[in-house]
């Protein structure tokens, strides 16, 4: 009985060591520049097929003259620009002071 448990413990140690070794080699390969270049090449090959069609679908067909944006705050969008200005100030305040005080 002791002989069987000794053989099983040696086999389990060999299995564990090979698993750790394989994990290390997989990690070192996946973090290597060669793997990154290989994956980037594969991704870009597929993106280059898809991207031009998607850009053409998303861009609107512009006909006629462009409408200029108004900088006049007396128009109907004053409430919107006031809201944006208030949110920007709150965000700047949080980024400069509030985030660090939490």
mmCIF file of N, CA, C and O in Angstrom:
data_model
loop_
_atom_site.group_PDB
_atom_site.id
_atom_site.type_symbol
_atom_site.label_atom_id
_atom_site.label_comp_id
_atom_site.label_asym_id
_atom_site.label_seq_id
_atom_site.Cartn_x
_atom_site.Cartn_y
_atom_site.Cartn_z
ATOM 1 N N UNK A 1 0.820 -1.194 0.000
ATOM 2 C CA UNK A 1 0.000 0.000 0.000
ATOM 3 C C UNK A 1 0.866 1.261 0.000
ATOM 4 O O UNK A 1 0.538 2.229 -0.658
ATOM 5 N N UNK A 2 1.944 1.234 0.768
ATOM 6 C CA UNK A 2 2.831 2.396 0.828
ATOM 7 C C UNK A 2 3.520 2.625 -0.509
ATOM 8 O O UNK A 2 3.787 3.763 -0.898
ATOM 9 N N UNK A 3 3.813 1.520 -1.188
ATOM 10 C CA UNK A 3 4.480 1.626 -2.488
ATOM 11 C C UNK A 3 3.571 2.326 -3.506
ATOM 12 O O UNK A 3 4.025 3.158 -4.291
ATOM 13 N N UNK A 4 2.271 2.016 -3.502
ATOM 14 C CA UNK A 4 1.312 2.624 -4.429
ATOM 15 C C UNK A 4 1.176 4.115 -4.143
ATOM 16 O O UNK A 4 1.173 4.944 -5.053
ATOM 17 N N UNK A 5 1.048 4.484 -2.867
ATOM 18 C CA UNK A 5 0.916 5.910 -2.532
ATOM 19 C C UNK A 5 2.195 6.674 -2.876
ATOM 20 O O UNK A 5 2.144 7.843 -3.261
ATOM 21 N N UNK A 6 3.339 6.020 -2.752
ATOM 22 C CA UNK A 6 4.603 6.666 -3.125
ATOM 23 C C UNK A 6 4.638 6.922 -4.635
ATOM 24 O O UNK A 6 5.020 8.007 -5.072
ATOM 25 N N UNK A 7 4.219 5.954 -5.431
ATOM 26 C CA UNK A 7 4.191 6.122 -6.893
ATOM 27 C C UNK A 7 3.182 7.194 -7.287
ATOM 28 O O UNK A 7 3.464 8.052 -8.131
ATOM 29 N N UNK A 8 2.019 7.182 -6.650
ATOM 30 C CA UNK A 8 1.007 8.199 -6.951
ATOM 31 C C UNK A 8 1.486 9.603 -6.571
ATOM 32 O O UNK A 8 1.205 10.568 -7.295
ATOM 33 N N UNK A 9 2.176 9.729 -5.461
ATOM 34 C CA UNK A 9 2.675 11.051 -5.078
ATOM 35 C C UNK A 9 3.740 11.549 -6.050
ATOM 36 O O UNK A 9 3.786 12.732 -6.392
ATOM 37 N N UNK A 10 4.588 10.639 -6.538
ATOM 38 C CA UNK A 10 5.596 11.035 -7.532
ATOM 39 C C UNK A 10 4.917 11.448 -8.830
ATOM 40 O O UNK A 10 5.269 12.467 -9.435
ATOM 41 N N UNK A 11 3.920 10.671 -9.268
ATOM 42 C CA UNK A 11 3.184 11.026 -10.491
ATOM 43 C C UNK A 11 2.454 12.359 -10.354
ATOM 44 O O UNK A 11 2.440 13.170 -11.274
ATOM 45 N N UNK A 12 1.859 12.608 -9.196
ATOM 46 C CA UNK A 12 1.159 13.884 -8.997
ATOM 47 C C UNK A 12 2.147 15.041 -8.963
ATOM 48 O O UNK A 12 1.849 16.132 -9.464
ATOM 49 N N UNK A 13 3.327 14.820 -8.399
ATOM 50 C CA UNK A 13 4.344 15.870 -8.411
ATOM 51 C C UNK A 13 4.788 16.167 -9.842
ATOM 52 O O UNK A 13 4.928 17.332 -10.225
ATOM 53 N N UNK A 14 5.015 15.125 -10.634
ATOM 54 C CA UNK A 14 5.416 15.322 -12.038
ATOM 55 C C UNK A 14 4.315 16.061 -12.798
ATOM 56 O O UNK A 14 4.593 16.986 -13.571
ATOM 57 N N UNK A 15 3.054 15.676 -12.577
ATOM 58 C CA UNK A 15 1.934 16.348 -13.241
ATOM 59 C C UNK A 15 1.851 17.820 -12.821
ATOM 60 O O UNK A 15 1.669 18.706 -13.661
ATOM 61 N N UNK A 16 2.017 18.103 -11.535
ATOM 62 C CA UNK A 16 1.970 19.485 -11.046
ATOM 63 C C UNK A 16 3.120 20.304 -11.611
ATOM 64 O O UNK A 16 2.927 21.443 -12.052
ATOM 65 N N UNK A 17 4.310 19.722 -11.610
ATOM 66 C CA UNK A 17 5.472 20.447 -12.133
ATOM 67 C C UNK A 17 5.316 20.732 -13.623
ATOM 68 O O UNK A 17 5.643 21.828 -14.089
ATOM 69 N N UNK A 18 4.790 19.760 -14.368
ATOM 70 C CA UNK A 18 4.606 19.999 -15.809
ATOM 71 C C UNK A 18 3.521 21.044 -16.060
ATOM 72 O O UNK A 18 3.630 21.851 -16.991
ATOM 73 N N UNK A 19 2.490 21.075 -15.230
ATOM 74 C CA UNK A 19 1.433 22.094 -15.368
ATOM 75 C C UNK A 19 1.996 23.484 -15.083
ATOM 76 O O UNK A 19 1.717 24.437 -15.817
ATOM 77 N N UNK A 20 2.765 23.611 -14.034
ATOM 78 C CA UNK A 20 3.381 24.901 -13.706
ATOM 79 C C UNK A 20 4.348 25.323 -14.812
ATOM 80 O O UNK A 20 4.362 26.482 -15.241
ATOM 81 N N UNK A 21 5.152 24.394 -15.294
ATOM 82 C CA UNK A 21 6.087 24.705 -16.379
ATOM 83 C C UNK A 21 5.374 25.127 -17.644
ATOM 84 O O UNK A 21 5.757 26.099 -18.302
ATOM 85 N N UNK A 22 4.301 24.424 -18.004
ATOM 86 C CA UNK A 22 3.532 24.783 -19.201
ATOM 87 C C UNK A 22 2.885 26.159 -19.037
ATOM 88 O O UNK A 22 2.850 26.953 -19.984
ATOM 89 N N UNK A 23 2.395 26.430 -17.843
ATOM 90 C CA UNK A 23 1.801 27.742 -17.583
ATOM 91 C C UNK A 23 2.820 28.858 -17.718
ATOM 92 O O UNK A 23 2.535 29.921 -18.282
ATOM 93 N N UNK A 24 4.006 28.620 -17.196
ATOM 94 C CA UNK A 24 5.064 29.627 -17.300
ATOM 95 C C UNK A 24 5.447 29.880 -18.759
ATOM 96 O O UNK A 24 5.582 31.020 -19.187
ATOM 97 N N UNK A 25 5.633 28.794 -19.523
ATOM 98 C CA UNK A 25 6.001 28.970 -20.926
ATOM 99 C C UNK A 25 4.880 29.629 -21.724
ATOM 100 O O UNK A 25 5.135 30.465 -22.596
ATOM 101 N N UNK A 26 3.626 29.295 -21.428
ATOM 102 C CA UNK A 26 2.495 29.939 -22.115
ATOM 103 C C UNK A 26 2.460 31.428 -21.788
ATOM 104 O O UNK A 26 2.253 32.269 -22.666
ATOM 105 N N UNK A 27 2.666 31.761 -20.507
ATOM 106 C CA UNK A 27 2.672 33.172 -20.106
ATOM 107 C C UNK A 27 3.813 33.927 -20.784
ATOM 108 O O UNK A 27 3.611 35.023 -21.312
ATOM 109 N N UNK A 28 5.007 33.328 -20.802
ATOM 110 C CA UNK A 28 6.145 34.025 -21.406
ATOM 111 C C UNK A 28 5.956 34.184 -22.912
ATOM 112 O O UNK A 28 6.355 35.191 -23.488
ATOM 113 N N UNK A 29 5.300 33.226 -23.569
ATOM 114 C CA UNK A 29 5.033 33.352 -24.999
ATOM 115 C C UNK A 29 3.983 34.425 -25.262
ATOM 116 O O UNK A 29 4.124 35.238 -26.173
ATOM 117 N N UNK A 30 2.934 34.445 -24.452
ATOM 118 C CA UNK A 30 1.840 35.398 -24.698
ATOM 119 C C UNK A 30 2.239 36.828 -24.361
ATOM 120 O O UNK A 30 1.595 37.762 -24.817
ATOM 121 N N UNK A 31 3.267 37.026 -23.572
ATOM 122 C CA UNK A 31 3.719 38.385 -23.269
ATOM 123 C C UNK A 31 4.893 38.803 -24.152
ATOM 124 O O UNK A 31 5.419 39.899 -23.981
ATOM 125 N N UNK A 32 5.271 37.963 -25.089
ATOM 126 C CA UNK A 32 6.409 38.279 -25.950
ATOM 127 C C UNK A 32 6.003 39.211 -27.091
ATOM 128 O O UNK A 32 4.847 39.230 -27.503
ATOM 129 N N UNK A 33 6.920 40.004 -27.604
ATOM 130 C CA UNK A 33 6.623 40.894 -28.734
ATOM 131 C C UNK A 33 6.224 40.129 -29.995
ATOM 132 O O UNK A 33 5.421 40.617 -30.788
ATOM 133 N N UNK A 34 6.738 38.909 -30.177
ATOM 134 C CA UNK A 34 6.379 38.116 -31.354
ATOM 135 C C UNK A 34 4.896 37.762 -31.333
ATOM 136 O O UNK A 34 4.214 37.846 -32.348
ATOM 137 N N UNK A 35 4.384 37.363 -30.164
ATOM 138 C CA UNK A 35 2.969 37.017 -30.050
ATOM 139 C C UNK A 35 2.106 38.254 -30.280
ATOM 140 O O UNK A 35 1.083 38.192 -30.959
ATOM 141 N N UNK A 36 2.526 39.380 -29.714
ATOM 142 C CA UNK A 36 1.772 40.622 -29.892
ATOM 143 C C UNK A 36 1.714 41.005 -31.369
ATOM 144 O O UNK A 36 0.652 41.378 -31.879
ATOM 145 N N UNK A 37 2.834 40.893 -32.073
ATOM 146 C CA UNK A 37 2.858 41.226 -33.495
ATOM 147 C C UNK A 37 1.978 40.273 -34.299
ATOM 148 O O UNK A 37 1.257 40.702 -35.211
ATOM 149 N N UNK A 38 2.006 39.004 -33.935
ATOM 150 C CA UNK A 38 1.191 38.013 -34.639
ATOM 151 C C UNK A 38 -0.297 38.298 -34.443
ATOM 152 O O UNK A 38 -1.078 38.267 -35.396
ATOM 153 N N UNK A 39 -0.693 38.592 -33.221
ATOM 154 C CA UNK A 39 -2.101 38.883 -32.946
ATOM 155 C C UNK A 39 -2.534 40.196 -33.610
ATOM 156 O O UNK A 39 -3.630 40.294 -34.153
ATOM 157 N N UNK A 40 -1.662 41.195 -33.569
ATOM 158 C CA UNK A 40 -2.001 42.476 -34.188
ATOM 159 C C UNK A 40 -2.191 42.300 -35.688
ATOM 160 O O UNK A 40 -3.096 42.894 -36.280
ATOM 161 N N UNK A 41 -1.356 41.479 -36.296
ATOM 162 C CA UNK A 41 -1.478 41.223 -37.732
ATOM 163 C C UNK A 41 -2.814 40.557 -38.052
ATOM 164 O O UNK A 41 -3.508 40.962 -38.992
ATOM 165 N N UNK A 42 -3.205 39.568 -37.250
ATOM 166 C CA UNK A 42 -4.476 38.886 -37.480
ATOM 167 C C UNK A 42 -5.662 39.818 -37.258
ATOM 168 O O UNK A 42 -6.626 39.816 -38.024
ATOM 169 N N UNK A 43 -5.609 40.615 -36.199
ATOM 170 C CA UNK A 43 -6.703 41.530 -35.900
ATOM 171 C C UNK A 43 -6.824 42.584 -36.993
ATOM 172 O O UNK A 43 -7.921 42.873 -37.484
ATOM 173 N N UNK A 44 -5.698 43.162 -37.387
ATOM 174 C CA UNK A 44 -5.745 44.225 -38.391
ATOM 175 C C UNK A 44 -6.216 43.699 -39.744
ATOM 176 O O UNK A 44 -6.866 44.415 -40.496
ATOM 177 N N UNK A 45 -5.912 42.447 -40.056
ATOM 178 C CA UNK A 45 -6.374 41.873 -41.310
ATOM 179 C C UNK A 45 -7.915 41.851 -41.336
ATOM 180 O O UNK A 45 -8.537 42.213 -42.323
ATOM 181 N N UNK A 46 -8.519 41.460 -40.207
ATOM 182 C CA UNK A 46 -9.975 41.411 -40.127
ATOM 183 C C UNK A 46 -10.581 42.798 -40.015
ATOM 184 O O UNK A 46 -11.643 43.068 -40.584
ATOM 185 N N UNK A 47 -9.928 43.689 -39.281
ATOM 186 C CA UNK A 47 -10.448 45.048 -39.119
ATOM 187 C C UNK A 47 -10.418 45.793 -40.452
ATOM 188 O O UNK A 47 -11.351 46.520 -40.783
ATOM 189 N N UNK A 48 -9.366 45.587 -41.226
ATOM 190 C CA UNK A 48 -9.264 46.273 -42.518
ATOM 191 C C UNK A 48 -10.359 45.833 -43.475
ATOM 192 O O UNK A 48 -10.730 46.582 -44.377
ATOM 193 N N UNK A 49 -10.889 44.621 -43.303
ATOM 194 C CA UNK A 49 -12.003 44.184 -44.130
ATOM 195 C C UNK A 49 -13.303 44.841 -43.699
ATOM 196 O O UNK A 49 -14.147 45.179 -44.521
ATOM 197 N N UNK A 50 -13.481 45.012 -42.403
ATOM 198 C CA UNK A 50 -14.751 45.496 -41.855
ATOM 199 C C UNK A 50 -14.829 47.015 -41.801
ATOM 200 O O UNK A 50 -15.854 47.607 -42.131
ATOM 201 N N UNK A 51 -13.761 47.653 -41.385
ATOM 202 C CA UNK A 51 -13.786 49.075 -41.064
ATOM 203 C C UNK A 51 -14.238 49.986 -42.202
ATOM 204 O O UNK A 51 -15.099 50.846 -41.972
ATOM 205 N N UNK A 52 -13.736 49.867 -43.419
ATOM 206 C CA UNK A 52 -14.191 50.794 -44.463
ATOM 207 C C UNK A 52 -15.698 50.736 -44.697
ATOM 208 O O UNK A 52 -16.333 51.774 -44.882
ATOM 209 N N UNK A 53 -16.277 49.561 -44.651
ATOM 210 C CA UNK A 53 -17.726 49.450 -44.844
ATOM 211 C C UNK A 53 -18.490 50.098 -43.696
ATOM 212 O O UNK A 53 -19.522 50.733 -43.917
ATOM 213 N N UNK A 54 -18.002 49.929 -42.471
ATOM 214 C CA UNK A 54 -18.687 50.499 -41.315
ATOM 215 C C UNK A 54 -18.621 52.025 -41.325
ATOM 216 O O UNK A 54 -19.579 52.697 -40.980
ATOM 217 N N UNK A 55 -17.486 52.568 -41.714
ATOM 218 C CA UNK A 55 -17.351 54.027 -41.765
ATOM 219 C C UNK A 55 -18.310 54.594 -42.794
ATOM 220 O O UNK A 55 -18.980 55.595 -42.548
ATOM 221 N N UNK A 56 -18.409 53.967 -43.953
ATOM 222 C CA UNK A 56 -19.309 54.461 -44.981
ATOM 223 C C UNK A 56 -20.761 54.370 -44.535
ATOM 224 O O UNK A 56 -21.577 55.222 -44.868
ATOM 225 N N UNK A 57 -21.113 53.345 -43.764
ATOM 226 C CA UNK A 57 -22.487 53.204 -43.279
ATOM 227 C C UNK A 57 -22.816 54.271 -42.237
ATOM 228 O O UNK A 57 -23.932 54.774 -42.194
ATOM 229 N N UNK A 58 -21.855 54.591 -41.375
ATOM 230 C CA UNK A 58 -22.122 55.497 -40.262
ATOM 231 C C UNK A 58 -22.130 56.968 -40.672
ATOM 232 O O UNK A 58 -22.806 57.773 -40.060
ATOM 233 N N UNK A 59 -21.330 57.332 -41.663
ATOM 234 C CA UNK A 59 -21.268 58.737 -42.056
ATOM 235 C C UNK A 59 -22.521 59.127 -42.826
ATOM 236 O O UNK A 59 -22.932 58.433 -43.754
ATOM 237 N N UNK A 60 -23.141 60.220 -42.452
ATOM 238 C CA UNK A 60 -24.345 60.634 -43.174
ATOM 239 C C UNK A 60 -23.991 61.214 -44.546
ATOM 240 O O UNK A 60 -22.896 61.720 -44.765
ATOM 241 N N UNK A 61 -24.915 61.108 -45.429
ATOM 242 C CA UNK A 61 -24.757 61.743 -46.734
ATOM 243 C C UNK A 61 -25.143 63.209 -46.574
ATOM 244 O O UNK A 61 -26.285 63.519 -46.231
ATOM 245 N N UNK A 62 -24.187 64.097 -46.758
ATOM 246 C CA UNK A 62 -24.425 65.522 -46.565
ATOM 247 C C UNK A 62 -24.799 66.137 -47.900
ATOM 248 O O UNK A 62 -24.085 66.002 -48.889
ATOM 249 N N UNK A 63 -25.945 66.764 -47.894
ATOM 250 C CA UNK A 63 -26.382 67.497 -49.091
ATOM 251 C C UNK A 63 -26.783 68.882 -48.659
ATOM 252 O O UNK A 63 -27.427 69.068 -47.642
ATOM 253 N N UNK A 64 -26.397 69.851 -49.410
ATOM 254 C CA UNK A 64 -26.746 71.226 -49.089
ATOM 255 C C UNK A 64 -25.723 71.874 -48.172
ATOM 256 O O UNK A 64 -24.747 71.250 -47.764
ATOM 257 N N UNK A 65 -25.961 73.134 -47.835
ATOM 258 C CA UNK A 65 -24.998 73.862 -47.008
ATOM 259 C C UNK A 65 -25.046 73.408 -45.546
ATOM 260 O O UNK A 65 -26.064 72.945 -45.067
ATOM 261 N N UNK A 66 -23.905 73.530 -44.871
ATOM 262 C CA UNK A 66 -23.858 73.207 -43.454
ATOM 263 C C UNK A 66 -24.534 74.310 -42.643
ATOM 264 O O UNK A 66 -24.461 75.479 -42.997
ATOM 265 N N UNK A 67 -25.162 73.906 -41.569
ATOM 266 C CA UNK A 67 -25.792 74.858 -40.669
ATOM 267 C C UNK A 67 -24.745 75.244 -39.630
ATOM 268 O O UNK A 67 -24.154 74.378 -38.982
ATOM 269 N N UNK A 68 -24.499 76.523 -39.474
ATOM 270 C CA UNK A 68 -23.505 76.969 -38.512
ATOM 271 C C UNK A 68 -24.056 76.887 -37.104
ATOM 272 O O UNK A 68 -25.227 77.141 -36.867
ATOM 273 N N UNK A 69 -23.181 76.545 -36.163
ATOM 274 C CA UNK A 69 -23.597 76.512 -34.765
ATOM 275 C C UNK A 69 -23.613 77.931 -34.221
ATOM 276 O O UNK A 69 -22.743 78.729 -34.525
ATOM 277 N N UNK A 70 -24.588 78.170 -33.420
ATOM 278 C CA UNK A 70 -24.735 79.507 -32.861
ATOM 279 C C UNK A 70 -23.959 79.620 -31.560
ATOM 280 O O UNK A 70 -24.046 78.755 -30.696
ATOM 281 N N UNK A 71 -23.203 80.697 -31.410
ATOM 282 C CA UNK A 71 -22.538 80.999 -30.146
ATOM 283 C C UNK A 71 -23.334 82.024 -29.351
ATOM 284 O O UNK A 71 -22.887 82.525 -28.346
ATOM 285 N N UNK A 72 -24.491 82.341 -29.835
ATOM 286 C CA UNK A 72 -25.338 83.327 -29.201
ATOM 287 C C UNK A 72 -26.111 82.655 -28.064
ATOM 288 O O UNK A 72 -26.889 81.742 -28.287
ATOM 289 N N UNK A 73 -25.887 83.114 -26.825
ATOM 290 C CA UNK A 73 -26.537 82.500 -25.685
ATOM 291 C C UNK A 73 -27.970 82.995 -25.475
ATOM 292 O O UNK A 73 -28.634 82.583 -24.564
ATOM 293 N N UNK A 74 -28.448 83.857 -26.313
ATOM 294 C CA UNK A 74 -29.815 84.335 -26.142
ATOM 295 C C UNK A 74 -30.804 83.469 -26.904
ATOM 296 O O UNK A 74 -31.991 83.726 -26.880
ATOM 297 N N UNK A 75 -30.319 82.426 -27.556
ATOM 298 C CA UNK A 75 -31.247 81.562 -28.291
ATOM 299 C C UNK A 75 -31.847 80.510 -27.368
ATOM 300 O O UNK A 75 -31.675 80.529 -26.154
ATOM 301 N N UNK A 76 -32.563 79.560 -27.932
ATOM 302 C CA UNK A 76 -33.296 78.563 -27.143
ATOM 303 C C UNK A 76 -32.402 77.524 -26.478
ATOM 304 O O UNK A 76 -32.888 76.753 -25.655
ATOM 305 N N UNK A 77 -31.136 77.486 -26.808
ATOM 306 C CA UNK A 77 -30.274 76.451 -26.242
ATOM 307 C C UNK A 77 -29.451 76.941 -25.049
ATOM 308 O O UNK A 77 -28.545 76.256 -24.609
ATOM 309 N N UNK A 78 -29.775 78.116 -24.537
ATOM 310 C CA UNK A 78 -29.018 78.657 -23.410
ATOM 311 C C UNK A 78 -29.037 77.706 -22.222
ATOM 312 O O UNK A 78 -28.006 77.480 -21.590
ATOM 313 N N UNK A 79 -30.169 77.089 -21.926
ATOM 314 C CA UNK A 79 -30.271 76.158 -20.804
ATOM 315 C C UNK A 79 -29.298 74.985 -20.982
ATOM 316 O O UNK A 79 -28.707 74.526 -20.019
ATOM 317 N N UNK A 80 -29.147 74.532 -22.217
ATOM 318 C CA UNK A 80 -28.254 73.399 -22.482
ATOM 319 C C UNK A 80 -26.807 73.794 -22.219
ATOM 320 O O UNK A 80 -26.068 73.070 -21.546
ATOM 321 N N UNK A 81 -26.396 74.949 -22.736
ATOM 322 C CA UNK A 81 -25.007 75.378 -22.550
ATOM 323 C C UNK A 81 -24.716 75.705 -21.094
ATOM 324 O O UNK A 81 -23.610 75.457 -20.608
ATOM 325 N N UNK A 82 -25.708 76.229 -20.376
ATOM 326 C CA UNK A 82 -25.535 76.447 -18.939
ATOM 327 C C UNK A 82 -25.338 75.120 -18.201
ATOM 328 O O UNK A 82 -24.501 75.009 -17.299
ATOM 329 N N UNK A 83 -26.139 74.130 -18.586
ATOM 330 C CA UNK A 83 -26.006 72.811 -17.971
ATOM 331 C C UNK A 83 -24.630 72.211 -18.245
ATOM 332 O O UNK A 83 -23.991 71.672 -17.350
ATOM 333 N N UNK A 84 -24.157 72.302 -19.491
ATOM 334 C CA UNK A 84 -22.846 71.766 -19.848
ATOM 335 C C UNK A 84 -21.748 72.478 -19.052
ATOM 336 O O UNK A 84 -20.829 71.836 -18.532
ATOM 337 N N UNK A 85 -21.832 73.774 -18.944
ATOM 338 C CA UNK A 85 -20.829 74.535 -18.197
ATOM 339 C C UNK A 85 -20.821 74.123 -16.726
ATOM 340 O O UNK A 85 -19.764 73.936 -16.122
ATOM 341 N N UNK A 86 -22.019 73.939 -16.137
ATOM 342 C CA UNK A 86 -22.123 73.523 -14.738
ATOM 343 C C UNK A 86 -21.510 72.134 -14.546
ATOM 344 O O UNK A 86 -20.758 71.896 -13.592
ATOM 345 N N UNK A 87 -21.820 71.187 -15.445
ATOM 346 C CA UNK A 87 -21.279 69.826 -15.344
ATOM 347 C C UNK A 87 -19.761 69.833 -15.507
ATOM 348 O O UNK A 87 -19.055 69.105 -14.820
ATOM 349 N N UNK A 88 -19.248 70.652 -16.419
ATOM 350 C CA UNK A 88 -17.803 70.738 -16.606
ATOM 351 C C UNK A 88 -17.116 71.259 -15.343
ATOM 352 O O UNK A 88 -16.074 70.748 -14.941
ATOM 353 N N UNK A 89 -17.704 72.274 -14.723
ATOM 354 C CA UNK A 89 -17.125 72.809 -13.492
ATOM 355 C C UNK A 89 -17.140 71.758 -12.381
ATOM 356 O O UNK A 89 -16.176 71.621 -11.640
ATOM 357 N N UNK A 90 -18.258 71.016 -12.270
ATOM 358 C CA UNK A 90 -18.342 69.965 -11.263
ATOM 359 C C UNK A 90 -17.292 68.883 -11.522
ATOM 360 O O UNK A 90 -16.654 68.381 -10.586
ATOM 361 N N UNK A 91 -17.134 68.528 -12.773
ATOM 362 C CA UNK A 91 -16.157 67.490 -13.114
ATOM 363 C C UNK A 91 -14.732 67.960 -12.816
ATOM 364 O O UNK A 91 -13.941 67.207 -12.252
ATOM 365 N N UNK A 92 -14.418 69.186 -13.153
ATOM 366 C CA UNK A 92 -13.077 69.726 -12.878
ATOM 367 C C UNK A 92 -12.847 69.786 -11.373
ATOM 368 O O UNK A 92 -11.776 69.421 -10.882
ATOM 369 N N UNK A 93 -13.861 70.203 -10.634
ATOM 370 C CA UNK A 93 -13.752 70.272 -9.182
ATOM 371 C C UNK A 93 -13.497 68.885 -8.601
ATOM 372 O O UNK A 93 -12.653 68.707 -7.729
ATOM 373 N N UNK A 94 -14.215 67.886 -9.091
ATOM 374 C CA UNK A 94 -14.028 66.526 -8.603
ATOM 375 C C UNK A 94 -12.650 65.991 -8.990
ATOM 376 O O UNK A 94 -11.996 65.344 -8.185
ATOM 377 N N UNK A 95 -12.189 66.264 -10.218
ATOM 378 C CA UNK A 95 -10.887 65.777 -10.660
ATOM 379 C C UNK A 95 -9.754 66.411 -9.852
ATOM 380 O O UNK A 95 -8.750 65.772 -9.569
ATOM 381 N N UNK A 96 -9.874 67.693 -9.520
ATOM 382 C CA UNK A 96 -8.783 68.370 -8.846
ATOM 383 C C UNK A 96 -8.810 68.234 -7.324
ATOM 384 O O UNK A 96 -7.764 68.250 -6.691
ATOM 385 N N UNK A 97 -10.012 68.085 -6.738
ATOM 386 C CA UNK A 97 -10.076 68.052 -5.284
ATOM 387 C C UNK A 97 -10.816 66.831 -4.756
ATOM 388 O O UNK A 97 -10.313 66.111 -3.905
ATOM 389 N N UNK A 98 -12.022 66.590 -5.266
ATOM 390 C CA UNK A 98 -12.901 65.569 -4.674
ATOM 391 C C UNK A 98 -12.384 64.156 -4.781
ATOM 392 O O UNK A 98 -12.555 63.350 -3.866
ATOM 393 N N UNK A 99 -11.778 63.828 -5.894
ATOM 394 C CA UNK A 99 -11.308 62.445 -6.107
ATOM 395 C C UNK A 99 -10.262 62.072 -5.072
ATOM 396 O O UNK A 99 -10.208 60.934 -4.631
ATOM 397 N N UNK A 100 -9.452 63.025 -4.654
ATOM 398 C CA UNK A 100 -8.337 62.728 -3.758
ATOM 399 C C UNK A 100 -8.764 62.742 -2.290
ATOM 400 O O UNK A 100 -8.052 62.243 -1.439
ATOM 401 N N UNK A 101 -9.929 63.293 -2.017
ATOM 402 C CA UNK A 101 -10.380 63.374 -0.623
ATOM 403 C C UNK A 101 -11.195 62.173 -0.207
ATOM 404 O O UNK A 101 -11.558 62.036 0.937
ATOM 405 N N UNK A 102 -11.509 61.268 -1.132
ATOM 406 C CA UNK A 102 -12.344 60.101 -0.799
ATOM 407 C C UNK A 102 -11.553 59.048 -0.088
ATOM 408 O O UNK A 102 -10.420 58.852 -0.240
#
